[in-house]
Amino acid sequence: MNEREIRKVEIQAFIYSANPPTEEQKQQIQDFLESEFCSTVNVVWKKDAENGNGFRIEVGTSVYKWSLNGIYDWSIEGKRRQLKEKIHQAIAEKGNVMPLIKETLANWKPSPTFDSFGTVLTVGDGIATVTGLKSVAYGEILIFGSGVRGMVQELKQDSIGCILFGDDQDITEGSAVKSTGKVAGIPVGEEYIGRVIDALGTPIDGKGSIHAEGYYPIESPAPGIIDRQPVNKPMETGLLAIDSMFPIGRGQRELIIGDRQTGKTAIALDTILNQQGKDVICIYVAIGQKASSVAQLAQTLRRHHAMEYSIIVNASASDPAPLQYIAPYAGCALGEYFMHKGKDVLIVYDDLSKHAIAYRALSLLLERSPGREAYPGDVFYLHSRLLERSAHLSDALGGGSMTALPIVETQAGDVSAYIPTNIISITDGQIFLESDLFFAGQRPAVNVGLSVSRVGGAAQTKAMKSAAGAIRLNLAQYREMEVFTQFSSDLDNTTKRQLQFGQTLMQLLKQDQYHPYRQHEQVILLLTALSHTFQDVPPEEIPGIVRELLTSIQDTLPDICTEIDRSGTLSEENKQQILQNAKQYLENRKMQKSK
């Protein structure tokens, strides 16, 4: 409807006050409303003793399904509400309370405010359909009469679809809905470190309230190319199988993918534990998991002193689908706060399969067209706009980084399913966990053939790159030879030695949970194994030898170990010293065993 058509409509406005306005006041109000709505306004006074010496204006009309309704509140209560909001805004922006209150009171002048109201048409299953709100935007927060908040998720010609962040039992057909003009966001601040919160930023660990230092929108544009720098600093997991063959860099997005119960969360958890003392903020986002599982994970982090630098964002299976939908975005916004302060952040999304299922449920309830596997057409965009926000920012923006480890569950190892292929194409590599390896006792059960890191050696230190050598090629050759030799019982000595060497490497890559290796330990093990020092050691004895060997070299070459951890470099001289000590240790062990 254009301005000329609106002019033809006469809007009825009601003034509620204890005393009638003068003709001059009435004319001023009429001029203000006509300029506001570009339409003729008929002003009618109604007595309302509760307004004291203030007044409230209600405006409403309905023409050709176009509606405009709202309240201009100039009452004492309205002025008090304005002042309260102004003070809260000042405190949120600057923090120091008393000077800000004095400054706000001195400079504050009340102004007419317009509150836009709508009406609930239908409600159910965490979805409300609302009419009468024509100026709301996608992603805007709405407040219902019961106090429940919702977010605009669907914009139609004559109504909007809203997802609810609370119980919808108190919302009924005809309930009032108020627009806020604010997009969905989450409070952020340093005090969130060490806490367990829900998807709205509310603490749920029973440790009291959290003082927020700011407010970040849960949806924000990803950094552009100019705002990024290359991913070249390692984000070490402490897992030998990953750091040696599929290194992860700070700012990278590395997918952890595999069937149910194959150790996906264990890899993410060990990576968090390995960040101790490295000035990395870790955020774990639990989506659709049992509350008991999340509580157990939080207890594990506390037991290993990892909650001191970690945050858990929990949208459990018992939470409504809208909270599961916004949880990863809320965790990402929290990570962006620290990243923009120049810090390094590690964020785990566990898992995006359940996130996609929650979004599918919302989309179907909002009557969006289903596509492949009943997912809506924008499910790819759902995850791309989340994962693209992980980056290594340029030095001009502080040089902070956010590394994402999304987790996806497959069915019977099918990586060609809809959601896995989507996220594989978004991320910078994947760590594929194979069920057969897991049940055979190989932990972590990393499939060398299907796993990849598209950052590669750029995210490794010189020491690790030098020590890792051709371990991936050796393992690939072993896997092929192992399959081939199943059909033959008569093997030559060369083939037997190659098989034994491969078995030794596989044993070496086995690692207990909650025991990540430090960099110098990984370098020592790789150098020793790839130099065939373990060639004549029975594979079943490797785990025990590994612990003793590391202790021996740490005792005899402490300076070299410290240098590797500090600088990430390994000189040829130090390399030879490590190999010499390893061989000496094995010879001494062999002599003791023969006695």
Coordinates of C-alpha atoms in Angstrom, one line a residue:
M1 CA 0.0 0.0 0.0
N2 CA 1.5 3.3 -1.0
E3 CA 1.4 6.6 0.9
R4 CA -1.5 8.0 -1.1
E5 CA -3.6 5.0 -0.4
I6 CA -2.8 5.2 3.3
R7 CA -3.9 8.8 3.4
K8 CA -7.4 7.8 2.4
V9 CA -7.7 5.7 5.6
E10 CA -8.8 7.4 8.7
I11 CA -7.1 5.9 11.8
Q12 CA -8.8 5.9 15.1
A13 CA -6.6 6.9 18.1
F14 CA -7.7 6.8 21.7
I15 CA -6.0 8.9 24.4
Y16 CA -6.3 7.4 27.9
S17 CA -5.6 9.9 30.7
A18 CA -7.0 11.0 34.0
N19 CA -7.9 14.5 32.7
P20 CA -8.8 15.4 29.1
P21 CA -6.1 17.1 27.0
T22 CA -6.4 20.7 26.0
E23 CA -7.2 21.5 22.4
E24 CA -3.6 22.5 21.8
Q25 CA -2.3 19.2 23.3
K26 CA -4.9 17.3 21.2
Q27 CA -3.8 19.0 18.0
Q28 CA -0.1 18.3 18.8
I29 CA -0.9 14.6 19.3
Q30 CA -2.9 14.5 16.1
D31 CA -0.1 16.2 14.1
F32 CA 2.5 13.8 15.5
L33 CA 0.4 10.7 14.7
E34 CA -0.5 11.9 11.2
S35 CA 3.2 12.4 10.4
E36 CA 4.0 9.1 12.0
F37 CA 1.5 7.0 10.0
C38 CA 1.1 9.2 6.9
S39 CA -2.7 9.1 7.4
T40 CA -5.6 11.1 8.8
V41 CA -6.1 10.5 12.5
N42 CA -9.3 10.9 14.5
V43 CA -8.3 11.4 18.2
V44 CA -10.8 10.4 20.9
W45 CA -10.2 10.9 24.7
K46 CA -11.1 8.3 27.2
K47 CA -10.9 8.6 31.0
D48 CA -8.3 6.4 32.7
A49 CA -7.6 7.4 36.3
E50 CA -4.6 5.0 36.6
N51 CA -2.5 7.1 34.3
G52 CA -2.1 9.9 36.8
N53 CA -0.7 13.0 35.1
G54 CA 0.5 11.0 32.1
F55 CA -1.4 9.6 29.1
R56 CA -1.4 6.6 26.8
I57 CA -2.4 6.5 23.1
E58 CA -3.7 3.4 21.5
V59 CA -3.9 3.4 17.7
G60 CA -5.6 0.7 15.5
T61 CA -7.1 0.2 12.1
S62 CA -7.7 -2.6 9.6
V63 CA -8.1 -2.1 5.9
Y64 CA -7.8 -4.8 3.2
K65 CA -6.0 -7.2 5.7
W66 CA -3.4 -4.5 6.3
S67 CA -3.3 -3.7 10.0
L68 CA -1.4 -1.3 12.1
N69 CA -1.8 -1.3 15.9
G70 CA 0.3 -0.1 18.7
I71 CA 0.5 1.9 21.9
Y72 CA 2.3 5.2 22.6
D73 CA 2.9 5.1 26.3
W74 CA 3.4 8.5 28.0
S75 CA 2.2 7.4 31.4
I76 CA 4.2 7.4 34.6
E77 CA 4.7 3.6 34.2
G78 CA 5.8 4.1 30.5
K79 CA 8.3 6.8 31.5
R80 CA 9.6 4.6 34.3
R81 CA 10.0 1.7 31.8
Q82 CA 11.9 4.0 29.4
L83 CA 14.3 5.2 32.1
K84 CA 14.9 1.6 33.3
E85 CA 15.7 0.4 29.8
K86 CA 18.0 3.4 29.2
I87 CA 20.0 2.6 32.4
H88 CA 20.3 -1.1 31.6
Q89 CA 21.5 -0.2 28.2
A90 CA 24.1 2.2 29.6
I91 CA 25.3 -0.4 32.1
A92 CA 25.6 -3.1 29.4
E93 CA 27.7 -0.9 27.2
K94 CA 30.1 0.6 29.8
G95 CA 29.8 -1.4 33.0
N96 CA 30.5 1.3 35.7
V97 CA 27.2 1.7 37.4
M98 CA 26.9 4.9 39.6
P99 CA 28.5 7.5 37.2
L100 CA 26.4 6.1 34.4
I101 CA 23.2 6.3 36.4
K102 CA 23.9 10.0 37.3
E103 CA 24.8 10.8 33.7
T104 CA 21.7 9.0 32.4
L105 CA 19.4 10.8 34.8
A106 CA 20.9 14.2 33.9
N107 CA 20.6 13.8 30.2
W108 CA 17.5 11.7 29.9
K109 CA 14.4 13.2 28.3
P110 CA 11.2 11.0 27.9
S111 CA 10.0 10.5 24.4
P112 CA 7.0 8.8 23.0
T113 CA 7.6 5.1 22.3
F114 CA 5.7 2.9 20.0
D115 CA 5.1 -0.7 20.9
S116 CA 3.9 -2.9 18.1
F117 CA 1.5 -5.7 19.1
G118 CA 0.2 -8.8 17.2
T119 CA -2.2 -11.7 17.9
V120 CA -1.6 -15.4 18.1
L121 CA -3.5 -17.4 15.5
T122 CA -2.3 -20.9 16.3
V123 CA 0.2 -22.4 18.7
G124 CA 1.5 -25.9 19.3
D125 CA 4.7 -28.1 19.2
G126 CA 6.9 -25.1 19.9
I127 CA 5.6 -23.1 16.9
A128 CA 3.3 -20.0 17.1
T129 CA 1.6 -18.4 14.1
V130 CA 1.1 -14.6 14.6
T131 CA -0.7 -11.9 12.7
G132 CA -0.7 -8.2 13.0
L133 CA 3.1 -7.6 13.1
K134 CA 4.0 -6.2 9.7
S135 CA 7.3 -4.6 10.5
V136 CA 9.1 -7.5 12.1
A137 CA 12.3 -8.9 10.6
Y138 CA 13.5 -12.5 10.2
G139 CA 15.3 -13.6 13.3
E140 CA 13.7 -10.9 15.5
I141 CA 12.7 -11.7 19.1
L142 CA 9.0 -11.5 20.1
I143 CA 7.6 -11.5 23.6
F144 CA 4.3 -13.2 24.3
G145 CA 1.9 -12.3 27.0
S146 CA 3.0 -15.2 29.2
G147 CA 6.6 -13.9 29.2
V148 CA 7.8 -16.6 26.8
R149 CA 10.2 -15.4 24.1
G150 CA 10.2 -16.5 20.5
M151 CA 12.1 -15.9 17.3
V152 CA 10.6 -15.0 13.9
Q153 CA 11.5 -17.9 11.6
E154 CA 8.9 -17.7 8.7
L155 CA 7.6 -14.6 7.0
K156 CA 4.4 -15.0 5.0
Q157 CA 2.1 -12.4 3.3
D158 CA -0.5 -12.2 6.1
S159 CA 1.2 -14.0 9.1
I160 CA 4.5 -15.0 10.5
G161 CA 5.8 -18.2 12.0
C162 CA 7.6 -18.0 15.3
I163 CA 9.7 -20.7 17.2
L164 CA 9.2 -20.6 21.0
F165 CA 12.0 -20.8 23.5
G166 CA 9.8 -21.9 26.4
D167 CA 6.7 -23.7 27.4
D168 CA 3.8 -22.9 25.1
Q169 CA 1.0 -24.1 27.5
D170 CA 0.3 -20.5 28.7
I171 CA 0.0 -19.2 25.1
T172 CA -3.4 -19.4 23.6
E173 CA -5.2 -18.3 20.5
G174 CA -5.8 -14.6 20.7
S175 CA -2.8 -14.0 23.1
A176 CA -1.0 -10.7 22.6
V177 CA 2.5 -10.7 21.1
K178 CA 5.0 -7.8 21.3
S179 CA 7.9 -7.1 18.9
T180 CA 11.2 -6.0 20.4
G181 CA 13.1 -4.8 17.4
K182 CA 16.1 -7.0 18.6
V183 CA 17.6 -10.0 16.9
A184 CA 18.2 -13.2 18.9
G185 CA 21.5 -13.0 20.8
I186 CA 23.4 -14.3 23.8
P187 CA 25.1 -12.4 26.7
V188 CA 28.9 -12.8 26.6
G189 CA 31.7 -12.2 29.0
E190 CA 34.8 -13.7 30.7
E191 CA 32.6 -15.0 33.6
Y192 CA 31.1 -17.6 31.3
I193 CA 34.4 -19.6 31.4
G194 CA 34.1 -22.6 33.6
R195 CA 30.3 -22.6 33.5
V196 CA 27.5 -24.7 32.0
I197 CA 24.8 -22.7 30.3
D198 CA 21.7 -23.3 28.1
A199 CA 21.2 -22.1 24.6
L200 CA 19.9 -18.7 25.8
G201 CA 23.0 -18.0 28.0
T202 CA 21.3 -18.8 31.3
P203 CA 23.5 -20.8 33.8
I204 CA 22.3 -24.3 34.6
D205 CA 25.1 -25.5 36.8
G206 CA 23.7 -24.1 40.1
K207 CA 26.7 -21.8 40.6
G208 CA 24.8 -18.5 40.6
S209 CA 24.2 -15.8 38.0
I210 CA 26.8 -14.6 35.5
H211 CA 27.7 -11.0 34.9
A212 CA 27.6 -10.3 31.1
E213 CA 30.0 -7.9 29.5
G214 CA 28.1 -7.6 26.2
Y215 CA 25.5 -9.0 23.9
Y216 CA 26.3 -10.8 20.7
P217 CA 23.8 -11.8 18.0
I218 CA 23.7 -15.6 17.5
E219 CA 23.6 -15.0 13.7
S220 CA 26.4 -12.9 12.2
P221 CA 28.2 -12.7 8.9
A222 CA 31.4 -14.8 8.5
P223 CA 34.7 -12.9 8.2
G224 CA 35.6 -12.1 4.7
I225 CA 38.8 -13.1 2.8
I226 CA 40.6 -9.9 3.6
D227 CA 39.8 -10.3 7.3
R228 CA 41.4 -13.8 7.5
Q229 CA 45.0 -15.1 7.4
P230 CA 46.3 -18.5 6.4
V231 CA 45.8 -21.4 8.8
N232 CA 49.3 -22.3 9.8
K233 CA 49.4 -22.6 13.6
P234 CA 48.8 -26.1 15.0
M235 CA 45.8 -27.0 17.2
E236 CA 47.2 -30.1 18.6
T237 CA 44.8 -32.9 19.7
G238 CA 47.4 -34.9 21.6
L239 CA 46.4 -37.9 19.6
L240 CA 49.3 -39.4 17.7
A241 CA 47.1 -40.8 14.9
I242 CA 45.6 -37.4 14.2
D243 CA 48.5 -35.0 14.8
S244 CA 50.9 -37.1 12.7
M245 CA 48.7 -37.7 9.7
F246 CA 45.7 -35.3 9.7
P247 CA 47.0 -32.2 11.5
I248 CA 44.4 -29.5 12.6
G249 CA 45.3 -25.8 12.4
R250 CA 43.9 -22.9 14.4
G251 CA 41.0 -21.5 12.4
Q252 CA 40.3 -24.8 10.6
R253 CA 37.1 -26.8 10.5
E254 CA 37.8 -30.5 10.8
L255 CA 34.8 -32.9 10.8
I256 CA 34.7 -35.9 13.1
I257 CA 32.5 -38.5 11.5
G258 CA 31.6 -42.1 12.2
D259 CA 28.9 -44.5 13.4
R260 CA 27.3 -44.3 16.8
Q261 CA 29.6 -45.3 19.7
T262 CA 32.9 -45.2 17.8
G263 CA 34.7 -42.6 19.9
K264 CA 33.8 -39.3 18.2
T265 CA 33.2 -37.4 21.4
A266 CA 36.2 -39.0 23.0
I267 CA 38.5 -37.4 20.3
A268 CA 36.9 -34.0 20.9
L269 CA 37.2 -34.4 24.7
D270 CA 40.9 -35.4 24.5
T271 CA 41.5 -32.4 22.3
I272 CA 40.0 -30.1 24.9
L273 CA 42.2 -31.8 27.7
N274 CA 45.3 -31.2 25.5
Q275 CA 44.7 -27.5 25.5
Q276 CA 45.7 -27.1 29.1
G277 CA 48.2 -24.4 29.6
K278 CA 48.0 -23.3 25.9
D279 CA 45.7 -20.2 26.4
V280 CA 42.9 -21.7 24.3
I281 CA 39.2 -21.2 25.3
C282 CA 37.3 -24.4 24.7
I283 CA 33.5 -24.4 24.0
Y284 CA 31.6 -27.7 24.0
V285 CA 28.1 -27.5 22.5
A286 CA 25.9 -30.5 23.3
I287 CA 22.9 -30.8 21.0
G288 CA 20.1 -33.4 21.7
Q289 CA 22.1 -35.4 24.2
K290 CA 21.0 -37.0 27.5
A291 CA 21.4 -34.6 30.4
S292 CA 23.3 -37.3 32.3
S293 CA 25.8 -37.7 29.5
V294 CA 26.5 -33.9 29.5
A295 CA 26.8 -33.9 33.3
Q296 CA 29.3 -36.8 33.1
L297 CA 31.4 -35.0 30.5
A298 CA 31.4 -31.8 32.7
Q299 CA 32.6 -33.9 35.6
T300 CA 35.4 -35.4 33.5
L301 CA 36.5 -31.9 32.5
R302 CA 36.5 -30.8 36.2
R303 CA 38.5 -33.9 37.3
H304 CA 41.2 -33.0 34.7
H305 CA 41.1 -29.3 35.6
A306 CA 39.9 -28.5 32.0
M307 CA 36.7 -26.6 33.1
E308 CA 39.0 -23.8 34.1
Y309 CA 39.2 -22.8 30.4
S310 CA 36.1 -24.4 29.1
I311 CA 32.4 -23.5 28.6
I312 CA 29.6 -26.1 28.0
V313 CA 26.5 -25.0 26.1
N314 CA 23.8 -27.6 26.6
A315 CA 20.5 -28.1 24.7
S316 CA 19.6 -31.6 25.8
A317 CA 17.2 -34.0 24.3
S318 CA 14.5 -32.9 26.7
D319 CA 14.7 -29.3 25.5
P320 CA 12.4 -28.1 22.8
A321 CA 13.6 -28.2 19.2
P322 CA 14.0 -24.4 18.9
L323 CA 16.6 -24.4 21.7
Q324 CA 18.5 -27.3 20.0
Y325 CA 18.3 -25.3 16.8
I326 CA 19.9 -22.1 18.2
A327 CA 22.4 -23.9 20.5
P328 CA 25.4 -24.1 18.0
Y329 CA 24.8 -20.5 16.9
A330 CA 24.8 -19.4 20.5
G331 CA 28.0 -21.2 21.2
C332 CA 29.6 -19.8 18.1
A333 CA 28.6 -16.2 19.1
L334 CA 30.3 -16.9 22.5
G335 CA 33.4 -18.1 20.7
E336 CA 33.4 -15.0 18.5
Y337 CA 33.5 -12.8 21.6
F338 CA 36.8 -14.3 22.6
M339 CA 38.1 -14.5 19.1
H340 CA 37.6 -10.8 18.5
K341 CA 39.6 -10.2 21.7
G342 CA 42.6 -11.9 20.0
K343 CA 42.2 -15.2 21.8
D344 CA 42.3 -18.8 20.3
V345 CA 39.0 -20.7 20.6
L346 CA 38.2 -24.4 20.1
I347 CA 34.5 -25.1 19.6
V348 CA 33.0 -28.6 19.4
Y349 CA 29.5 -29.1 17.9
D350 CA 28.3 -32.5 19.2
D351 CA 26.5 -33.2 17.0
L352 CA 25.2 -31.6 13.8
S353 CA 23.2 -34.6 12.8
K354 CA 20.8 -34.0 15.7
H355 CA 20.9 -30.3 14.9
A356 CA 19.7 -31.0 11.4
I357 CA 17.0 -33.2 12.7
A358 CA 15.8 -30.4 15.1
Y359 CA 15.7 -28.0 12.2
R360 CA 13.9 -30.5 10.0
A361 CA 11.2 -30.8 12.7
L362 CA 10.8 -27.0 12.9
S363 CA 10.7 -26.6 9.1
L364 CA 8.0 -29.3 8.7
L365 CA 5.9 -27.7 11.5
L366 CA 6.3 -24.3 9.7
E367 CA 4.9 -26.0 6.6
R368 CA 8.1 -25.7 4.5
S369 CA 8.5 -28.0 1.5
P370 CA 10.4 -31.2 2.4
G371 CA 13.2 -32.3 0.1
R372 CA 15.7 -35.1 0.2
E373 CA 15.2 -37.2 3.4
A374 CA 12.5 -34.7 4.3
Y375 CA 15.1 -32.0 5.1
P376 CA 14.2 -28.5 3.8
G377 CA 16.2 -27.1 0.9
D378 CA 18.2 -24.7 3.0
V379 CA 19.7 -27.3 5.3
F380 CA 23.1 -26.9 3.6
Y381 CA 23.0 -23.2 4.3
L382 CA 22.0 -24.0 7.9
H383 CA 25.5 -25.5 8.5
S384 CA 27.6 -23.5 6.1
R385 CA 26.7 -20.2 7.7
L386 CA 27.6 -21.7 11.1
L387 CA 30.9 -23.3 10.1
E388 CA 32.1 -20.4 7.9
R389 CA 32.3 -18.3 11.0
S390 CA 35.4 -20.3 12.1
A391 CA 38.5 -18.4 11.0
H392 CA 42.0 -17.2 11.8
L393 CA 41.6 -13.5 11.9
S394 CA 44.1 -11.1 10.4
D395 CA 46.6 -9.3 12.7
A396 CA 44.7 -6.1 12.0
L397 CA 41.7 -7.6 13.7
G398 CA 43.6 -9.0 16.7
G399 CA 44.8 -12.3 15.2
G400 CA 42.4 -14.4 17.2
S401 CA 41.1 -17.7 15.8
M402 CA 38.2 -20.1 16.2
T403 CA 38.7 -23.8 15.3
A404 CA 35.6 -25.9 14.8
L405 CA 35.3 -29.6 15.4
P406 CA 31.8 -30.5 14.1
I407 CA 30.7 -34.1 14.8
V408 CA 28.3 -36.0 12.5
E409 CA 26.9 -39.5 13.0
T410 CA 26.7 -41.9 10.1
Q411 CA 24.5 -45.0 9.6
A412 CA 26.4 -48.1 8.9
G413 CA 29.4 -46.1 7.7
D414 CA 27.5 -44.4 4.9
V415 CA 29.4 -41.1 4.3
S416 CA 27.3 -40.5 1.2
A417 CA 24.1 -39.7 3.1
Y418 CA 22.7 -36.2 2.8
I419 CA 23.9 -34.5 6.0
P420 CA 27.4 -36.1 6.0
T421 CA 28.1 -35.1 2.3
N422 CA 26.9 -31.6 3.0
I423 CA 29.2 -31.0 6.0
I424 CA 32.1 -32.8 4.3
S425 CA 31.9 -30.3 1.5
I426 CA 31.8 -27.4 4.0
T427 CA 34.7 -28.4 6.2
D428 CA 38.5 -28.5 5.6
G429 CA 38.8 -32.2 6.1
Q430 CA 37.4 -35.1 8.1
I431 CA 38.5 -37.7 10.6
F432 CA 36.6 -40.9 9.8
L433 CA 36.2 -43.4 12.6
E434 CA 35.6 -47.0 11.4
S435 CA 33.4 -49.4 13.4
D436 CA 35.5 -52.5 12.5
L437 CA 38.7 -50.9 13.7
F438 CA 36.9 -49.8 16.9
F439 CA 35.6 -53.2 17.7
A440 CA 39.0 -54.7 16.9
G441 CA 40.4 -52.7 19.7
Q442 CA 42.1 -49.9 17.7
R443 CA 41.4 -46.7 19.7
P444 CA 41.1 -44.1 18.3
A445 CA 39.6 -46.0 15.3
V446 CA 40.8 -43.6 12.6
N447 CA 40.5 -44.9 9.1
V448 CA 43.7 -43.8 7.3
G449 CA 42.2 -44.1 3.8
L450 CA 39.0 -42.0 4.3
S451 CA 40.4 -39.4 6.6
V452 CA 42.0 -36.2 5.3
S453 CA 43.1 -32.8 6.4
R454 CA 43.1 -30.2 3.6
V455 CA 45.4 -27.9 5.6
G456 CA 48.0 -30.7 6.0
G457 CA 51.6 -30.0 6.9
A458 CA 51.0 -26.3 7.0
A459 CA 49.5 -26.9 10.5
Q460 CA 52.4 -28.9 11.7
T461 CA 55.5 -27.8 13.5
K462 CA 58.9 -28.5 11.8
A463 CA 59.7 -31.2 14.4
M464 CA 56.4 -33.0 13.9
K465 CA 56.7 -32.8 10.1
S466 CA 60.2 -34.2 10.2
A467 CA 59.3 -37.0 12.6
A468 CA 56.0 -38.1 10.9
G469 CA 57.7 -38.7 7.6
A470 CA 55.9 -41.4 5.5
I471 CA 53.8 -42.9 8.3
R472 CA 50.6 -42.6 6.3
L473 CA 52.1 -44.3 3.3
N474 CA 53.5 -47.1 5.4
L475 CA 50.1 -47.7 7.0
A476 CA 48.3 -47.7 3.6
Q477 CA 50.8 -50.2 2.3
Y478 CA 50.2 -52.4 5.4
R479 CA 46.4 -52.3 5.0
E480 CA 46.7 -53.4 1.4
M481 CA 49.2 -56.1 2.2
E482 CA 47.1 -57.4 5.1
V483 CA 44.1 -57.9 2.8
F484 CA 46.3 -59.6 0.1
T485 CA 48.0 -62.0 2.6
Q486 CA 44.6 -63.3 3.8
F487 CA 44.6 -65.4 0.7
S488 CA 48.1 -66.8 1.1
S489 CA 49.7 -68.8 3.9
D490 CA 53.2 -68.9 2.4
L491 CA 54.9 -65.6 2.9
D492 CA 58.5 -64.6 2.2
N493 CA 60.7 -63.0 4.9
T494 CA 60.4 -59.5 3.4
T495 CA 56.6 -59.6 3.4
K496 CA 56.6 -60.9 7.0
R497 CA 58.8 -58.0 8.1
Q498 CA 56.6 -55.5 6.4
L499 CA 53.5 -56.9 8.0
Q500 CA 55.2 -56.9 11.4
F501 CA 56.3 -53.3 10.9
G502 CA 52.7 -52.3 10.0
Q503 CA 51.4 -54.1 13.1
T504 CA 53.9 -52.3 15.2
L505 CA 52.7 -48.9 13.8
M506 CA 49.1 -49.8 14.5
Q507 CA 49.9 -50.7 18.1
L508 CA 51.8 -47.5 18.5
L509 CA 48.8 -45.5 17.4
K510 CA 46.6 -47.0 20.1
Q511 CA 46.1 -44.5 22.8
D512 CA 44.2 -44.5 26.1
Q513 CA 41.4 -42.0 26.6
Y514 CA 42.2 -38.9 28.7
H515 CA 45.9 -39.3 28.1
P516 CA 46.9 -37.0 25.2
Y517 CA 50.6 -36.9 24.3
R518 CA 52.7 -33.8 24.4
Q519 CA 54.5 -32.8 21.3
H520 CA 57.9 -34.1 22.3
E521 CA 56.3 -37.5 23.2
Q522 CA 54.8 -37.8 19.8
V523 CA 58.0 -36.8 18.1
I524 CA 60.0 -39.4 20.1
L525 CA 57.5 -42.2 19.3
L526 CA 57.4 -41.4 15.6
L527 CA 61.1 -41.2 15.2
T528 CA 61.7 -44.4 17.0
A529 CA 59.0 -46.4 15.2
L530 CA 59.7 -45.1 11.6
S531 CA 63.4 -45.9 12.1
H532 CA 62.4 -49.6 12.5
T533 CA 63.8 -49.6 16.1
F534 CA 60.7 -51.5 17.2
Q535 CA 61.1 -54.0 14.3
D536 CA 61.9 -57.1 16.5
V537 CA 59.6 -56.2 19.4
P538 CA 56.4 -58.3 19.5
P539 CA 53.4 -56.0 18.8
E540 CA 51.6 -56.9 22.0
E541 CA 54.5 -55.6 24.0
I542 CA 54.5 -52.1 22.4
P543 CA 52.1 -50.4 24.8
G544 CA 54.2 -51.2 27.8
I545 CA 57.5 -50.3 26.1
V546 CA 56.0 -46.9 25.0
R547 CA 55.5 -45.7 28.5
E548 CA 58.9 -46.9 29.7
L549 CA 60.7 -45.4 26.6
L550 CA 59.1 -42.0 27.1
T551 CA 60.1 -41.9 30.7
S552 CA 63.6 -43.0 29.9
I553 CA 64.2 -40.3 27.2
Q554 CA 62.6 -37.6 29.3
D555 CA 65.0 -38.4 32.1
T556 CA 68.1 -38.5 30.0
L557 CA 67.3 -35.8 27.4
P558 CA 65.1 -33.2 29.3
D559 CA 66.6 -30.2 27.4
I560 CA 65.7 -31.7 24.0
C561 CA 62.1 -32.5 25.1
T562 CA 61.7 -28.9 26.4
E563 CA 63.1 -27.5 23.2
I564 CA 60.7 -29.5 21.0
D565 CA 57.7 -28.3 23.1
R566 CA 58.9 -24.7 23.2
S567 CA 60.0 -24.0 19.6
G568 CA 58.6 -27.0 17.6
T569 CA 62.0 -27.6 16.0
L570 CA 64.2 -30.6 15.8
S571 CA 67.8 -30.5 14.8
E572 CA 69.5 -33.4 13.1
E573 CA 71.9 -33.7 16.1
N574 CA 68.9 -33.9 18.6
K575 CA 67.2 -36.4 16.3
Q576 CA 70.2 -38.7 16.4
Q577 CA 70.5 -38.4 20.1
I578 CA 66.8 -39.5 20.5
L579 CA 67.3 -42.5 18.2
Q580 CA 70.5 -43.5 20.0
N581 CA 68.9 -43.3 23.4
A582 CA 65.9 -45.3 22.1
K583 CA 68.1 -48.1 20.7
Q584 CA 70.2 -48.1 24.0
Y585 CA 67.0 -48.5 26.0
L586 CA 65.7 -51.4 23.9
E587 CA 69.1 -53.2 24.1
N588 CA 69.2 -52.8 27.9
R589 CA 65.6 -54.1 28.1
K590 CA 66.6 -57.1 25.9
M591 CA 69.5 -57.9 28.1
Q592 CA 67.5 -57.7 31.3
K593 CA 64.8 -59.9 29.7
S594 CA 67.4 -62.6 28.7
K595 CA 68.8 -62.9 32.2

